[in-house]
XYZ file of C-alpha atoms in Angstrom:
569
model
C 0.638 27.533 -6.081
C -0.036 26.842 -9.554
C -3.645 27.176 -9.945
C -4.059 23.635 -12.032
C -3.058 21.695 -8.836
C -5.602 21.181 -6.244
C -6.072 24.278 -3.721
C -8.672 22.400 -1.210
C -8.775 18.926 -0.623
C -10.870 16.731 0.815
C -10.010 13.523 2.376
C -12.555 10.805 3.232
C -10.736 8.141 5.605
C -11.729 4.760 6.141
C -14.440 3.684 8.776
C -12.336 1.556 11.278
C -8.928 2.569 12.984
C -6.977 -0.511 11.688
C -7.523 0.676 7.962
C -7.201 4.567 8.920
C -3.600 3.717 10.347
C -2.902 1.669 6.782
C -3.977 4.522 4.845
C -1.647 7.036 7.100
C 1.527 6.579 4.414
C -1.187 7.477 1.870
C -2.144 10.511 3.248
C 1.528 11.520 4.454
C 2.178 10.878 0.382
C -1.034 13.273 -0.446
C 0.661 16.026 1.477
C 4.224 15.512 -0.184
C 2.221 15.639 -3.822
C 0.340 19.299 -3.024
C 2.392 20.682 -0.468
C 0.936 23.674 -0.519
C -2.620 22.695 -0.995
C -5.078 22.545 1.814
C -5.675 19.201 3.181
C -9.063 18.514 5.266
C -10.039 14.983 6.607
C -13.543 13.710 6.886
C -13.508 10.853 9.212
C -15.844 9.111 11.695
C -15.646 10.267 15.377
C -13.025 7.666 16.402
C -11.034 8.111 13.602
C -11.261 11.973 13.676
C -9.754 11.577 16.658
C -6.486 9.313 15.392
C -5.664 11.938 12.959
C -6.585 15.094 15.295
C -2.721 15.845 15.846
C -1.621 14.708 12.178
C 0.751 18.127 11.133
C 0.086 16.676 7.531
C -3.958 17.954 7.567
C -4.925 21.175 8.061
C -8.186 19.981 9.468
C -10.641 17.185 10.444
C -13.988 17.669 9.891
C -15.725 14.807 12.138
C -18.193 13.029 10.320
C -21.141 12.578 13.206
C -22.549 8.904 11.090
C -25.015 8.204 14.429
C -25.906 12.079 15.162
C -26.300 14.764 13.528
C -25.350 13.047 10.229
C -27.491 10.307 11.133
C -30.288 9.577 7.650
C -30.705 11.585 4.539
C -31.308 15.013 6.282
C -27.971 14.533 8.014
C -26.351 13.242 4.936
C -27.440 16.242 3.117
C -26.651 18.477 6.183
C -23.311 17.587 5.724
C -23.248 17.652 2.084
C -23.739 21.446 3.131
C -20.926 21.975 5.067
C -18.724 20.755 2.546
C -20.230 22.634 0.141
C -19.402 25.801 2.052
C -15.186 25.037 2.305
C -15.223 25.122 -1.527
C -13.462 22.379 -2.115
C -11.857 21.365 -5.569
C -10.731 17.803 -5.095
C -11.552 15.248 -2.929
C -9.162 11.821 -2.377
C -11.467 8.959 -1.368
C -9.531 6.056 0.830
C -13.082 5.052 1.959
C -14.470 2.748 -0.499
C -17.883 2.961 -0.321
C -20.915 3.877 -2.456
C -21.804 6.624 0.444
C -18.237 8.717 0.012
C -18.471 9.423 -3.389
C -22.121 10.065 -3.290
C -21.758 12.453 -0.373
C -18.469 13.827 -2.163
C -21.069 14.563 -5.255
C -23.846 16.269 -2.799
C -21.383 18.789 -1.959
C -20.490 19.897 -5.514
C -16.692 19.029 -5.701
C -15.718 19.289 -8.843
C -13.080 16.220 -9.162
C -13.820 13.564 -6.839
C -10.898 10.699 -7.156
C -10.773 7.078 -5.627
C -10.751 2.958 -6.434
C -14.232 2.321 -8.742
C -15.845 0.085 -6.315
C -19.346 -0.229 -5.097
C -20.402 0.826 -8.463
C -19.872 4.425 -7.442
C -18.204 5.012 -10.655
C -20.904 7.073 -12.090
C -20.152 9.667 -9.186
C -16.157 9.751 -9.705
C -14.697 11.630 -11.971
C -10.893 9.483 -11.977
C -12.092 6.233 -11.364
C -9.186 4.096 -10.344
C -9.122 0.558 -11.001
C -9.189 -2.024 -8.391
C -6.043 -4.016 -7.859
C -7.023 -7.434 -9.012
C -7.608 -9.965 -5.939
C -5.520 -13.172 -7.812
C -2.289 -10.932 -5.773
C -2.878 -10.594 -1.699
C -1.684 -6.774 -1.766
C -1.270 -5.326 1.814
C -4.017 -2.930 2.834
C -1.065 -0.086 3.526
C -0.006 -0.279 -0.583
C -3.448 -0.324 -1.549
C -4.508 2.926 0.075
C -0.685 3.782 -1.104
C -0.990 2.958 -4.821
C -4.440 4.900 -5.285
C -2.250 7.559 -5.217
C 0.219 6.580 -7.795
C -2.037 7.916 -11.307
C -1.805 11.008 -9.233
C 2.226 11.050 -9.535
C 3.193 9.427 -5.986
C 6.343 7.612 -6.600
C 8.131 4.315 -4.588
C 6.991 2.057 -2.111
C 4.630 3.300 1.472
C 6.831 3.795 3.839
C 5.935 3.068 7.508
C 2.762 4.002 8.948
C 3.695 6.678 11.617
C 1.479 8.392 14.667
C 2.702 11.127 16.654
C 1.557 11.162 20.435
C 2.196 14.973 21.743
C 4.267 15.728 24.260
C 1.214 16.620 26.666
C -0.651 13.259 26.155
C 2.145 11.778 27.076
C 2.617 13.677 30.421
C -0.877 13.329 31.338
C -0.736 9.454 30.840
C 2.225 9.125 32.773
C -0.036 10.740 35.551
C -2.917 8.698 35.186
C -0.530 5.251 35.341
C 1.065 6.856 38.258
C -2.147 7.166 40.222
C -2.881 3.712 39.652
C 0.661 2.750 41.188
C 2.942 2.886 37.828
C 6.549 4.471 37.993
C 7.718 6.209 35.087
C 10.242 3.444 35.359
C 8.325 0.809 35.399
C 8.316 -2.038 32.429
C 4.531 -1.930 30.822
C 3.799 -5.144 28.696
C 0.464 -4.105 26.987
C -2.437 -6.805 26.726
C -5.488 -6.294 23.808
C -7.314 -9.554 24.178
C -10.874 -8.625 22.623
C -12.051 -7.081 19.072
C -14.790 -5.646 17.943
C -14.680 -7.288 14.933
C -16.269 -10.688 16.564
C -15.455 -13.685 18.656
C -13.431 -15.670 15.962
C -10.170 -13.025 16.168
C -10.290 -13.514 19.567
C -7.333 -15.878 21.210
C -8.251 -17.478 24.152
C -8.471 -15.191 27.535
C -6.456 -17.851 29.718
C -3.674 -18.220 27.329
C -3.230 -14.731 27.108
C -3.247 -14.284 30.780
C -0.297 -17.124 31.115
C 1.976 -15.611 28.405
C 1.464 -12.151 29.913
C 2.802 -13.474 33.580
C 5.330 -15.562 31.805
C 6.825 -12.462 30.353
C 6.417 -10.252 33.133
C 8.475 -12.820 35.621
C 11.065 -13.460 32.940
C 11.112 -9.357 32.090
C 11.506 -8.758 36.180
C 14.355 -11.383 36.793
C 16.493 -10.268 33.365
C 16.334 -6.562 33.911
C 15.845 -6.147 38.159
C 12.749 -4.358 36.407
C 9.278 -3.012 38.084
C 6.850 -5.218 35.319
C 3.278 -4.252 35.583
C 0.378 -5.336 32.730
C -1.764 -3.445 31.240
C -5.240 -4.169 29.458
C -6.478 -3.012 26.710
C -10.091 -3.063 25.245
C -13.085 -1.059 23.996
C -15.974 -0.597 25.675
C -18.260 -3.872 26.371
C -14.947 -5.591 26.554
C -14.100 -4.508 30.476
C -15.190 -8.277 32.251
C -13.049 -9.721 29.721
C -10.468 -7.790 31.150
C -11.044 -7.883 34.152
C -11.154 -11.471 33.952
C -7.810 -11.520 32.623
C -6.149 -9.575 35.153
C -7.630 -12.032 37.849
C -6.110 -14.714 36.063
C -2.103 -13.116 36.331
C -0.256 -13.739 39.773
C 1.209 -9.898 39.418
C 0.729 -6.314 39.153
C -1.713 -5.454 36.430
C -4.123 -2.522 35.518
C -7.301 -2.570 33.485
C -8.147 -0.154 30.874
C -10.724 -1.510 28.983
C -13.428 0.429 28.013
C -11.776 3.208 29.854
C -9.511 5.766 27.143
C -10.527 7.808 24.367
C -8.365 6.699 21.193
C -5.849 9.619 21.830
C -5.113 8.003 25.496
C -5.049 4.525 23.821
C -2.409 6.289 21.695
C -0.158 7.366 24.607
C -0.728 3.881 26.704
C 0.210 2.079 23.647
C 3.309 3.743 23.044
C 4.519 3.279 26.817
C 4.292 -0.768 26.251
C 7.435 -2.418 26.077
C 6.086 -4.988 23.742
C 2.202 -5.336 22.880
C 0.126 -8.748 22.493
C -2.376 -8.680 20.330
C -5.345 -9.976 18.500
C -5.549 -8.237 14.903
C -7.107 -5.180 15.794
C -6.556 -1.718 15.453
C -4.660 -1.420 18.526
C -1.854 -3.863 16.719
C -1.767 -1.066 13.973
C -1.314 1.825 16.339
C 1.252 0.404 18.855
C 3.307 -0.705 15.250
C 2.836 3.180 13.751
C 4.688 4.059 17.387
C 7.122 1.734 16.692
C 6.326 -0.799 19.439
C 7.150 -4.186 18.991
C 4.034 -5.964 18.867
C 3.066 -9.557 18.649
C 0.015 -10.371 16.343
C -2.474 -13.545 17.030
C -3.927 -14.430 13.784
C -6.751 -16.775 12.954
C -9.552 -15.987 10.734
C -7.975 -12.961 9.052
C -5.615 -12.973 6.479
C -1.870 -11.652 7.578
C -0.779 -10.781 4.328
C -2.998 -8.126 3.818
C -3.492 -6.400 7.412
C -0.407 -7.540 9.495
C 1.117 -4.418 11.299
C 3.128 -3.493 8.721
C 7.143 -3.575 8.948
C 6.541 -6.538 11.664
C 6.685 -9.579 9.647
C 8.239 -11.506 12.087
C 5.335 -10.411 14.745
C 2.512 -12.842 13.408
C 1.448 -15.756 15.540
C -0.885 -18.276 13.421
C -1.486 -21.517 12.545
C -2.465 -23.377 9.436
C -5.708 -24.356 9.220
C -7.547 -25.756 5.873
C -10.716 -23.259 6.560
C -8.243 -19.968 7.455
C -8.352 -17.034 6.227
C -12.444 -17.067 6.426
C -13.075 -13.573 7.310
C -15.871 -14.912 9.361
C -16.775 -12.934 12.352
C -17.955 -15.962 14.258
C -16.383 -19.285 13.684
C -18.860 -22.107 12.594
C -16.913 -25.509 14.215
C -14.305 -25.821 16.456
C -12.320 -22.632 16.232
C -9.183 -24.107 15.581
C -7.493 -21.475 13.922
C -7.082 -19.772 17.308
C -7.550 -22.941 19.938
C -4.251 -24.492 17.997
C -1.962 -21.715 19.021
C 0.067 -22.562 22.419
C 0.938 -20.254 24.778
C 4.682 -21.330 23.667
C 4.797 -20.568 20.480
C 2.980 -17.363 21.563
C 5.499 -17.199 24.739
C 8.527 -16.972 22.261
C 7.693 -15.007 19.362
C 6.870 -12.386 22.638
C 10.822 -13.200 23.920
C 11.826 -12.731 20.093
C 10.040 -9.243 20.403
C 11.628 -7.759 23.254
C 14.935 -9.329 21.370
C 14.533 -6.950 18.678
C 14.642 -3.775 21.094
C 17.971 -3.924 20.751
C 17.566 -3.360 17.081
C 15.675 -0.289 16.006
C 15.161 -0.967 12.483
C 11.364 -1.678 12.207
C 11.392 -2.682 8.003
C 13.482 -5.956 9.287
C 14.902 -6.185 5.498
C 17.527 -7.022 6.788
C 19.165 -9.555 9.186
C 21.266 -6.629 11.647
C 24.371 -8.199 13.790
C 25.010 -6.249 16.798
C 28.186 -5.255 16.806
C 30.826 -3.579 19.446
C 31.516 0.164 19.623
C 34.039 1.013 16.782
C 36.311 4.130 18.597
C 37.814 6.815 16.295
C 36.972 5.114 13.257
C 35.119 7.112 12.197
C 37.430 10.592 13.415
C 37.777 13.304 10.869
C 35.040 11.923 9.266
C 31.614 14.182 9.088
C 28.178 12.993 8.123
C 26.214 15.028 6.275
C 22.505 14.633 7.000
C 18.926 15.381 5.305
C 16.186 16.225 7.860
C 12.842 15.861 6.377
C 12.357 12.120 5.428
C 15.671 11.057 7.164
C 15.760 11.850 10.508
C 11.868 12.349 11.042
C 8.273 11.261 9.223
C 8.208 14.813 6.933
C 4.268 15.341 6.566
C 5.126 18.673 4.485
C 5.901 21.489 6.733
C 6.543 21.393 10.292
C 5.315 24.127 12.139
C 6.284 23.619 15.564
C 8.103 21.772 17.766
C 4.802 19.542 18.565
C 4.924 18.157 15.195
C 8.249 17.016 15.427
C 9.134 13.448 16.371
C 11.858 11.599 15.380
C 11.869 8.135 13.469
C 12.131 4.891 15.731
C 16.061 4.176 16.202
C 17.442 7.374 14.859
C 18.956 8.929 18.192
C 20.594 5.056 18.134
C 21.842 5.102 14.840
C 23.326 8.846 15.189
C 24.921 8.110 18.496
C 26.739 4.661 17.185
C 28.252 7.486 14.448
C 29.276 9.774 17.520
C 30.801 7.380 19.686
C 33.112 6.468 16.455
C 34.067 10.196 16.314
C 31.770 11.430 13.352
C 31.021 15.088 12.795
C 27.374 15.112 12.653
C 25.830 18.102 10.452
C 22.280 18.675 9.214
C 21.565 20.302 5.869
C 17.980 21.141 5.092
C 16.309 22.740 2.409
C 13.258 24.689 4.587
C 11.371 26.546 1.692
C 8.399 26.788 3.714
C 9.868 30.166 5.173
C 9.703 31.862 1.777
C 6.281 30.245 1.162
C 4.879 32.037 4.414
C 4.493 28.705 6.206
C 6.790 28.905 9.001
C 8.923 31.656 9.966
C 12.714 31.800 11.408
C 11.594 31.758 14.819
C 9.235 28.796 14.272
C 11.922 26.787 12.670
C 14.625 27.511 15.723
C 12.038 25.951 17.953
C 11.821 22.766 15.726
C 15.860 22.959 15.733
C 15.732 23.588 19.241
C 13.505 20.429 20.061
C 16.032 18.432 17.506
C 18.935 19.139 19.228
C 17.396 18.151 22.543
C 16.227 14.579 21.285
C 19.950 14.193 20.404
C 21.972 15.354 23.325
C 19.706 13.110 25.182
C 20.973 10.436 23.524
C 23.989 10.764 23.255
C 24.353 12.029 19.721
C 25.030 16.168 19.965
C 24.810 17.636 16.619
C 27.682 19.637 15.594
C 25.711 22.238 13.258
C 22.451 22.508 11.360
C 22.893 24.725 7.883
C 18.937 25.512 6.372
C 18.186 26.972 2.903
C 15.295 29.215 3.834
C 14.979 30.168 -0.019
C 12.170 29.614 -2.601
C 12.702 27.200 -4.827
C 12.723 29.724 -7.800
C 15.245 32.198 -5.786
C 17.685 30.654 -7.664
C 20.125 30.513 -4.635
C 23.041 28.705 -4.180
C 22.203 26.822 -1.033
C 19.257 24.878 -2.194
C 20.247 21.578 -2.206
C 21.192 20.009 -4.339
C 23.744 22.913 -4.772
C 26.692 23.218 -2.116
C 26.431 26.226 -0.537
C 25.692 24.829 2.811
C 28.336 22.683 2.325
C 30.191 25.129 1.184
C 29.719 27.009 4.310
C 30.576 24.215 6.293
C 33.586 23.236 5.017
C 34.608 26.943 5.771
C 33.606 27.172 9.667
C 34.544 22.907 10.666
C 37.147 22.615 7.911
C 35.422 19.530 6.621
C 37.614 17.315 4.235
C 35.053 16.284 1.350
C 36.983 13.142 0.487
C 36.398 11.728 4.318
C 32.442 12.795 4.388
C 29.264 10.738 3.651
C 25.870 12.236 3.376
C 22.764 10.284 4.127
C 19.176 11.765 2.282
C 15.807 10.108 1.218
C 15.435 12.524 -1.556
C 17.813 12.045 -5.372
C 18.922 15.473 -4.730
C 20.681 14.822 -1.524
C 22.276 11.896 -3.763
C 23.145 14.515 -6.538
C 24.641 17.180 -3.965
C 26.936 14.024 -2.976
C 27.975 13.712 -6.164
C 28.796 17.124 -6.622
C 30.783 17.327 -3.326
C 32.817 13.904 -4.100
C 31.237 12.229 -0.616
C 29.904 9.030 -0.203
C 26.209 8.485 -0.211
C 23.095 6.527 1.196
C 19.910 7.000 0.401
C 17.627 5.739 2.866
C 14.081 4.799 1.646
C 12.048 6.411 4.747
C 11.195 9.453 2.777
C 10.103 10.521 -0.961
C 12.567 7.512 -3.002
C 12.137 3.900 -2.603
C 14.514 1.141 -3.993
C 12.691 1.041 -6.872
C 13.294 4.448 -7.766
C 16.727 3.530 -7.659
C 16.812 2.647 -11.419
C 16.158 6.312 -12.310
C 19.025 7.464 -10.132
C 21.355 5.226 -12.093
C 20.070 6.478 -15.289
C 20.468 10.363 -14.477
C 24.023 9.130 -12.777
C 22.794 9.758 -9.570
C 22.954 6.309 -8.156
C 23.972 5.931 -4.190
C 26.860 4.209 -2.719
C 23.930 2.328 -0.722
C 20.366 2.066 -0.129
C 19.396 1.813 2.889
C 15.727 0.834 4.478
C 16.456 3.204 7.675
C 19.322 5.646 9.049
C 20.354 2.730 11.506
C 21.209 0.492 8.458
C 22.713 3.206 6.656
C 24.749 3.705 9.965
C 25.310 0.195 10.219
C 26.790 0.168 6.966
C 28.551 3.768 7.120
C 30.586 2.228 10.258
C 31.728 -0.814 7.889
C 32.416 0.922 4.759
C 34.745 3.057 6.754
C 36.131 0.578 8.448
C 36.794 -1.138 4.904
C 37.923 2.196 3.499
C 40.968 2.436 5.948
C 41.916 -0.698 5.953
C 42.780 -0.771 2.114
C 44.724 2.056 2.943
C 46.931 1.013 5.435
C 47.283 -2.095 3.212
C 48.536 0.261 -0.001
C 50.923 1.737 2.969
C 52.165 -1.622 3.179
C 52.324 -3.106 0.772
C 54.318 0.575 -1.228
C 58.174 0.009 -1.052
């Protein structure tokens, strides 16, 4: 590492989960600037506890505000702790007077974040505040504090990772209250912590939740069962709610730790919501959620990539931002259980698609057989195929993106050759070795024969980026090598990256390219590509859009040439 890049830093996250899920891009972007640095997190308990299987941090030191942190012995206490890791930086997403002061205490030399709460005194890069004449989503503001730093593009998706093992042991505790593993769960989170005036009303969301569950039932011959979320003080409201449905339902109110709040969220089918944190979690596992809205404002804190999932109604007096509503609440008492009813039917709709961005209007479209034979599709890992948080360890950190197994197998069934290159420097760097990175291959592989996508070959450059070798993308040798043991044709190929040098290696090999803005380049990097003459054949906001699109420029590709057949004497 070069020593004047940051070694150890500290991150302080934000205070409530909502916020810490916006600020998840932010820190995923951290790790991609200093890969190599050490990343700790100081967070409140609850949050500590979002980020406690992050593969992006190295640790999580849990900030204990109401115990043993508690007043200015605890502050300083703590202060002391940090003091002893030696950190060099620290990245501030919490905004408040108390981070950068406590940041201070502990002696770290350059202490970075937005100049609010006149803290600036105790920050060394003051960044300033985005001005409040544009409503900037909470997501690109933790995003663009990073930007002075050198992070480039657009925040991609907020993404959470639920282990393997959470998810067994919630499948266990649904079964013992009567729920198959096949079973349809629609999710319910009727409360908030926040105050009364987020809160829709208990009956409606009782009706809409038996509504869907009948129409869910009769449509798919489906076991439907609801389940309740809350936090704790919030049970009778659930409780009451479940009373109210004519159906299967279980209450978990008050009853999981954020981790198993995690793993029941991303079981739901669809989740209805109040704006809560809850709504930001289910959205980070890419569950289709649908967001009641009333006093808060939408532009700033929907779930983010789900537009289309906001249920609200204009009022003169919305968005207050009051926790308890002064008149006649009729931000919230103005939404029907219709309108809620069918932006819930409109959800489940959009299954079917598994683009989350929703940039773009998809058209399902029939299986296209052996249009795609003799064809192979070069792929990026990292970025492309799954959330890259810098290096990936083990087979626990690795989770596909929502709607890639989808998007691969739609290739597949049209005859594509499917083969991963990777550049995996993190061998040479003494991150991960061979055998770790055959398990992570290993676990790939099995996501995709599951569904129906089998991967033909994965080629990895396990060089340093100063070996000088002549597999590191964006040279060719592992296409190279490819071409030798599949007899790839170059002129029938495409390869799909989020990074300019899986653009340039395209280039270089004559294929057609898409770069798909999940990773490290955003459409608005695209400018620079065209400069250096690097510009894609598309841009793409996921791999099932780039698929989408692969499938019709092929399909476009042959058809001029059986016209030129044709049409030549």
């Amino acid at each position: 590492m070069r020593r004047d890049l940051p070694q150890k830093i500290l991150v302080r996250a934000p205070n409530w989960i909502g916020d810490a899920v916006m600020c998840e891009p932010a820190i995923r972007g951290l790790r991609s600037l200093f890969p190599e640095a050490e990343v700790t997190m100081l967070a409140k308990p609850a949050v500590a506890e979002l980020f406690s299987a992050a593969p992006e941090l190295n640790r999580v030191v849990v900030y204990e505000d109401r115990g043993a942190h508690a007043g200015l012995s605890g502050k300083w206490a703590l202060a002391g702790t940090l003091r002893r890791h030696g950190f060099d930086s620290a990245v501030l997403f919490q905004n408040a007077f108390e981070a950068a002061f406590l940041a201070w205490l502990a002696g770290i030399p350059q202490r970075y974040g937005y100049a609010t709460d006149g803290r600036v005194f105790f920050l060394t890069m003051p960044v300033a505040v985005p001005s409040r004449s544009r409503a900037v989503h909470q997501v690109e503001y933790y995003w663009n504090l990073l930007k002075p730093l050198g992070l480039l593009g657009e925040a991609p998706l907020p993404a959470l990772r639920v282990t393997e093992d959470e998810g067994r042991q919630l499948d266990g505790r649904l079964a013992a209250a009567g729920v198959g593993l096949s079973d349809v769960v629609i999710g319910l989170n009727p409360g908030s912590t926040y105050g009364s005036a987020k809160r829709w009303l208990p009956e409606r969301f009782a009706e809409v939740a038996q509504r869907l569950a009948e129409r869910v039932g009769q449509d798919e011959s489906a076991q439907v069962v609801v389940v309740i979320l809350g936090a704790r003080g919030e049970e009778v409201l659930g409780k009451d709610i479940a009373a109210r449905i004519n159906g299967r339902s279980v209450v978990l109110s008050g009853a999981t730790t954020i981790r198993e709040l995690m793993a029941v969220v991303k079981r739901c089918r669809i989740l209805l919501t109040n704006d809560t944190g809850p709504m930001h979690i289910a959205a980070a596992c890419g569950v289709p959620v649908v967001a009641v809205f009333g006093p808060t404002d939408s532009r700033t804190t929907a779930p983010y990539g789900q537009k289309q999932s906001i249920v609200r109604e204009a009022v003169d007096c919305a968005p207050c931002l009051l926790r308890e509503c002064p008149i006649d609440h009729r931000c919230m008492t103005r939404i029907s259980v219709e309108k809620v009813y069918e932006a819930c039917l409109s959800g489940l709709s959009r299954l079917s698609s598994p683009d989350r961005t929703d940039q773009i209007d998809r058209i399902d479209k029939p299986d296209q057989p052996d249009i795609l034979s003799g064809y192979t599709v070069f792929l990026d890992r990292d970025g492309t195929l799954n959330p890259d948080p810098g290096y990936i360890k083990s087979p626990d950190q690795f989770e596909l993106f929502p709607g890639v197994p989808e998007a691969l197998a739609s290739l597949k069934r049209a005859g594509a050759r499917l083969i991963v290159v990777t550049n995996q420097s993190g061998i040479a760097r003494g991150f991960l070795s061979r055998e770790d990175l055959d398990a992570v291959h290993m676990k790939l592989k099995q996501l995709l024969d599951g569904a129906g996508a089998p991967l033909d070959a994965i080629y990895f450059c396990p060089h340093h980026p100063d070996d000088g070798c002549e597999c590191r993308k964006p040279n060719r040798g592992m296409i190279d090598q490819a071409v030798q043991e599949w007899g790839v044709t170059l002129d029938r190929s495409y390869l799909i990256g989020d990074h300019a040098r899986d653009i340039e290696l395209a280039k270089r090999i004559g294929a057609r390219s898409i770069l798909v803005t999940t990773g490290v380049v955003s459409p608005r990097d695209a400018d620079t590509l065209k400069v250096s003459g690097s510009a894609p054949d598309r841009i793409a906001s996921s791999l099932a859009e780039a698929a989408d699109w692969l499938l019709s420029d092929a399909d476009r590709l042959s058809t001029q040439v059986r016209e030129r057949r044709v049409a030549s004497p």
